[in-house]
């Protein structure tokens, strides 16, 4: 059976009813709400990817769908499991609407996979905000209505936990980037609800409430409800309290730090202390805040404002208070209409990895940077990727020696359908502890980089060009015009939008009607448009001012004609243009029609004083069939009563059998003499009058004459039937009336037939295009008065039973429709252009046979392959091909493989080795792991994508080329960031430094240099010699590491420099590896300064603990002695003060203190017991107590300040086990395992997570790190042990550090697992066809 499918779609503009709903995924895909649709845009190329229309409610399927009010991408990585069908779960999008429905879309399949509906006593509760939480599995936290919070299990489609805030209006919900189990909900009146989600049952969710003081004057808004009184009880806060804003953002640097923004206030809140750290009110003249966008290294806070501006706020020294240092408007001053459009939403979506050339003493070294990333293992927001930023944005003026250049990318969405991409470049100040002087104020620079234009307002009608062979080009030439893949859209804002249907993009916009609603538009050939609008004149005399404008789509010039001095009594009703573009008929409401000759200077030929109901020009005839058909005698009878009713195909065959001499003059557009004169060509049009009469006129030059058709039977159309729609393609006329009847009539033979649609009045009928060899010529699209439509095939015996598309399709309400004229092959689907009642434009695919099975890979038709720029997002590739590309980036490929010419798509350089592609792989001295031939198979499988430019754009090719030779970890970090897996990218960037610190004894003397044999990977691999080290060796390694960090290492090794010296993170806190004890202590010292002014018993106890953790006993004693005698903690604080102030305690005193500490732990006072253990130097036990109490960060801070070697490593290893088992954060656990020297446990974690490629890369990175560490020791060896001899002996050896050298079974299993994965991946990518779009 025939069917339909989704084609292209362009949504109308968003509005304030969408509540600023927008979110950018880690893959660089931006989704935002526009009316009842969700628009997905590729941020890198600023191209429309797909539009997801929300369906109407089941209870009211014929009403428009509700507005989208909240959405968020699922924070899930691309699956690497090849044993099952390729999963697209990483492209799932949760969408909430005004009616309280939550739909989870699979954007790859363009289908809703899960519905979540909450039934309450208050009825439907509109969605205010939603957020993915937990992660094992992913749960969905949703704010229903003004005050109800529900946590859903999407797999079971059931709520697992519910909370009602009562009179408090809930504004937003956010998830902690460090721990997906931590959730925070903020209310408009200052409520902060902190949740900890530990499972999928009601008992696994715990909550804690805090409150902040919010000034009603600053947070001005109608908290009592809508002023109009029309808002329902279930309306979300964005509708129930317009103007009130409550947004939040977790700090990407510090756990538990929350940035709250209200309309005129910024509050920094510490969830660990449960207190406010600082408040910053808005100054006079500063617009109300719309949202908080991003935080850069504690120093710069970016906010969007309701007046369309963006501001940058600088944190004051040692305080969590901000001062505004930068503000700019996010709407360009040039080219904007008056009044200016409104900014609906601003989204921070930087583009992944940033590669810069950082100037060293005598050379420039490319370095890989990740912007705005938290500590290892977190789930940060996407980051930006820009090469040579200093040259692009002002040279050294911004990126000076006083600070580092940091770029943030924002996208602003306006209510005129435009998306603006902005880049804010700023210099981050260096801290006083690094420079020793007061840092200068950061400098800012805002630049508009890209723009995407969609529909500026809701569309009212559309037109497609269908020129005949008589069509002429502009300028009077007699050359025939051809159909172009363009659709003209008329909008309510007075503009004409030109849409390239092949690219699904708006190519041009013409403002021609001064904000008046465009009532109609038609093509004149294929280069000009004619449109009309009218305005009613109020007051004495009244009337209408009709405006008729012709627009050249090439030059963009518009010219009004038929300009009258006085208003007219009748408005224009419709326009009808001939296929050649020569003639225009203007229909009026209760006034004579006018016939115009549309030459270079339009002129009116005559008026037609006939009461037309409908009229249509004759379309070019369908191509003749290649086979001759015999005409049956019964088919020639001019009667409606046949034993077998005639079809359009049968009557067309009879006409084709008639000789040319027997054809009446002017029966088709093919009648044309050799000269191009107007008098020698004619075009005909059919019409119906209000009395039911039918007619066909021919217009030849300036003469109008009767076509003299062969009439059907007298009973074909009675006088009491009003024809409301008509379509005319030589020689057939199809009509529809207000009773739902469809009639067709052959004007040359008089044959006719009819059937009833049972759908009510018919509004529009359109003939489908016919290609050569098409089996059917009678397909029509019918638009009914109730805004539904259907597609019928009049070439069948029962068109109603064989309808191609039924009117109930998807609940689409249609204002206007027409067929897309270009169809090159009869096997391609028909394309139906639709102007939706929701203001959107859709291109619907109509299949004449059977719709392809869902998920089947279909060869795209020609019109689908015409994007102005290729989409390079890896998330849009089929998962097997994406995994193949991921592995190639990890293994290393040369940049020449990516080069293609922009015009033909043919590669610039293919090499001289024929079909052998292995020369595109980077040469490496690392041991081979897995299948050596798999890389070549993967290269060949990606050839189609490479030729199309779908893999990497030029900017990222240059960045990859700069870092590809810097080692395994650098390539793995780039690949992970490019695929949106930023937690993994942070791990790979920190791994070289963690291993280097491990090699100098950070986790004990034997954590890296254990005496063990190197591991053979294959049978022919030799065994590395045994190694031994001493203190002198460790000191020499430390000296070499320092020299590499200062970029002054002058060693000339055969291998590239280690990635440690070439990769740098721009923010200090991201550079903190757990084994860098000094950095951990410095971060804790910074947090102490934020809490100095906090008072209260609980705050005092936590401040004492911070002082003890960093070893500042003197400050702790001072604070403890300040406890007043009447306080209930006076004796306890005195005891701790005495213990901390004592000198070296004797053994008996130590035992007594341990007993007191144990008693305090029994009273659930772990902090007090920890302080007593620290007083007597029992730091290991103190760390264990803190970890038992769940204070993992505090335990790490205490260990960094007081423990060394293996004692410190034990604390980190236990923390890693907790992060992996309870927080389910693999990559954070990985860096903790490495810092603790537990390399075998780290490898086991990767194996258990089923990440074969990452496991193999981890082994190679460890091998590479040991190779660099050994290189520093070779200079001290005996002359007979030269590096050349050692390299020759170890050329095929996988030499692993630490306990990896002893766990040979696990390493061999990883190598075999990786080889099996490569073979399966090569088989998968070669068994499926590539999909370009």
mmCIF file with all atom_site columns, C-alpha atoms in Angstrom, residues 3 34 42 55 70 89 109 133 158 177 240 267 367 405 443 496 503 517 683 725 860 870 875 882 1069 1181 1189:
data_model
loop_
_atom_site.group_PDB
_atom_site.id
_atom_site.type_symbol
_atom_site.label_atom_id
_atom_site.label_alt_id
_atom_site.label_comp_id
_atom_site.label_asym_id
_atom_site.label_entity_id
_atom_site.label_seq_id
_atom_site.pdbx_PDB_ins_code
_atom_site.Cartn_x
_atom_site.Cartn_y
_atom_site.Cartn_z
_atom_site.occupancy
_atom_site.B_iso_or_equiv
_atom_site.pdbx_formal_charge
_atom_site.auth_seq_id
_atom_site.auth_comp_id
_atom_site.auth_asym_id
_atom_site.auth_atom_id
_atom_site.pdbx_PDB_model_num
ATOM 1  C CA . UNK A 1 3    ? 2.191   5.846  2.072   1.00 0.00 ? 3    UNK A CA 1
ATOM 2  C CA . UNK A 1 34   ? 9.716   27.228 17.819  1.00 0.00 ? 34   UNK A CA 1
ATOM 3  C CA . UNK A 1 42   ? 24.305  22.100 13.485  1.00 0.00 ? 42   UNK A CA 1
ATOM 4  C CA . UNK A 1 55   ? 1.749   16.014 17.291  1.00 0.00 ? 55   UNK A CA 1
ATOM 5  C CA . UNK A 1 70   ? 11.322  22.745 27.677  1.00 0.00 ? 70   UNK A CA 1
ATOM 6  C CA . UNK A 1 89   ? 20.309  6.563  21.875  1.00 0.00 ? 89   UNK A CA 1
ATOM 7  C CA . UNK A 1 109  ? 14.540  8.245  13.159  1.00 0.00 ? 109  UNK A CA 1
ATOM 8  C CA . UNK A 1 133  ? 19.757  12.780 35.976  1.00 0.00 ? 133  UNK A CA 1
ATOM 9  C CA . UNK A 1 158  ? 6.329   5.736  35.286  1.00 0.00 ? 158  UNK A CA 1
ATOM 10 C CA . UNK A 1 177  ? 28.323  18.276 36.147  1.00 0.00 ? 177  UNK A CA 1
ATOM 11 C CA . UNK A 1 240  ? 1.816   31.906 35.614  1.00 0.00 ? 240  UNK A CA 1
ATOM 12 C CA . UNK A 1 267  ? 23.671  35.007 44.109  1.00 0.00 ? 267  UNK A CA 1
ATOM 13 C CA . UNK A 1 367  ? 48.806  22.901 22.197  1.00 0.00 ? 367  UNK A CA 1
ATOM 14 C CA . UNK A 1 405  ? 43.071  34.073 25.366  1.00 0.00 ? 405  UNK A CA 1
ATOM 15 C CA . UNK A 1 443  ? 39.716  42.622 27.701  1.00 0.00 ? 443  UNK A CA 1
ATOM 16 C CA . UNK A 1 496  ? 8.449   36.805 0.618   1.00 0.00 ? 496  UNK A CA 1
ATOM 17 C CA . UNK A 1 503  ? 18.906  22.285 0.675   1.00 0.00 ? 503  UNK A CA 1
ATOM 18 C CA . UNK A 1 517  ? -0.086  40.259 5.534   1.00 0.00 ? 517  UNK A CA 1
ATOM 19 C CA . UNK A 1 683  ? -2.508  29.700 -23.383 1.00 0.00 ? 683  UNK A CA 1
ATOM 20 C CA . UNK A 1 725  ? -11.633 24.283 -6.483  1.00 0.00 ? 725  UNK A CA 1
ATOM 21 C CA . UNK A 1 860  ? 18.682  9.388  -1.222  1.00 0.00 ? 860  UNK A CA 1
ATOM 22 C CA . UNK A 1 870  ? 28.612  19.276 4.510   1.00 0.00 ? 870  UNK A CA 1
ATOM 23 C CA . UNK A 1 875  ? 26.740  12.141 15.727  1.00 0.00 ? 875  UNK A CA 1
ATOM 24 C CA . UNK A 1 882  ? 31.303  6.841  13.215  1.00 0.00 ? 882  UNK A CA 1
ATOM 25 C CA . UNK A 1 1069 ? 41.611  24.034 38.293  1.00 0.00 ? 1069 UNK A CA 1
ATOM 26 C CA . UNK A 1 1181 ? 42.837  7.221  59.966  1.00 0.00 ? 1181 UNK A CA 1
ATOM 27 C CA . UNK A 1 1189 ? 31.224  9.830  56.230  1.00 0.00 ? 1189 UNK A CA 1
#
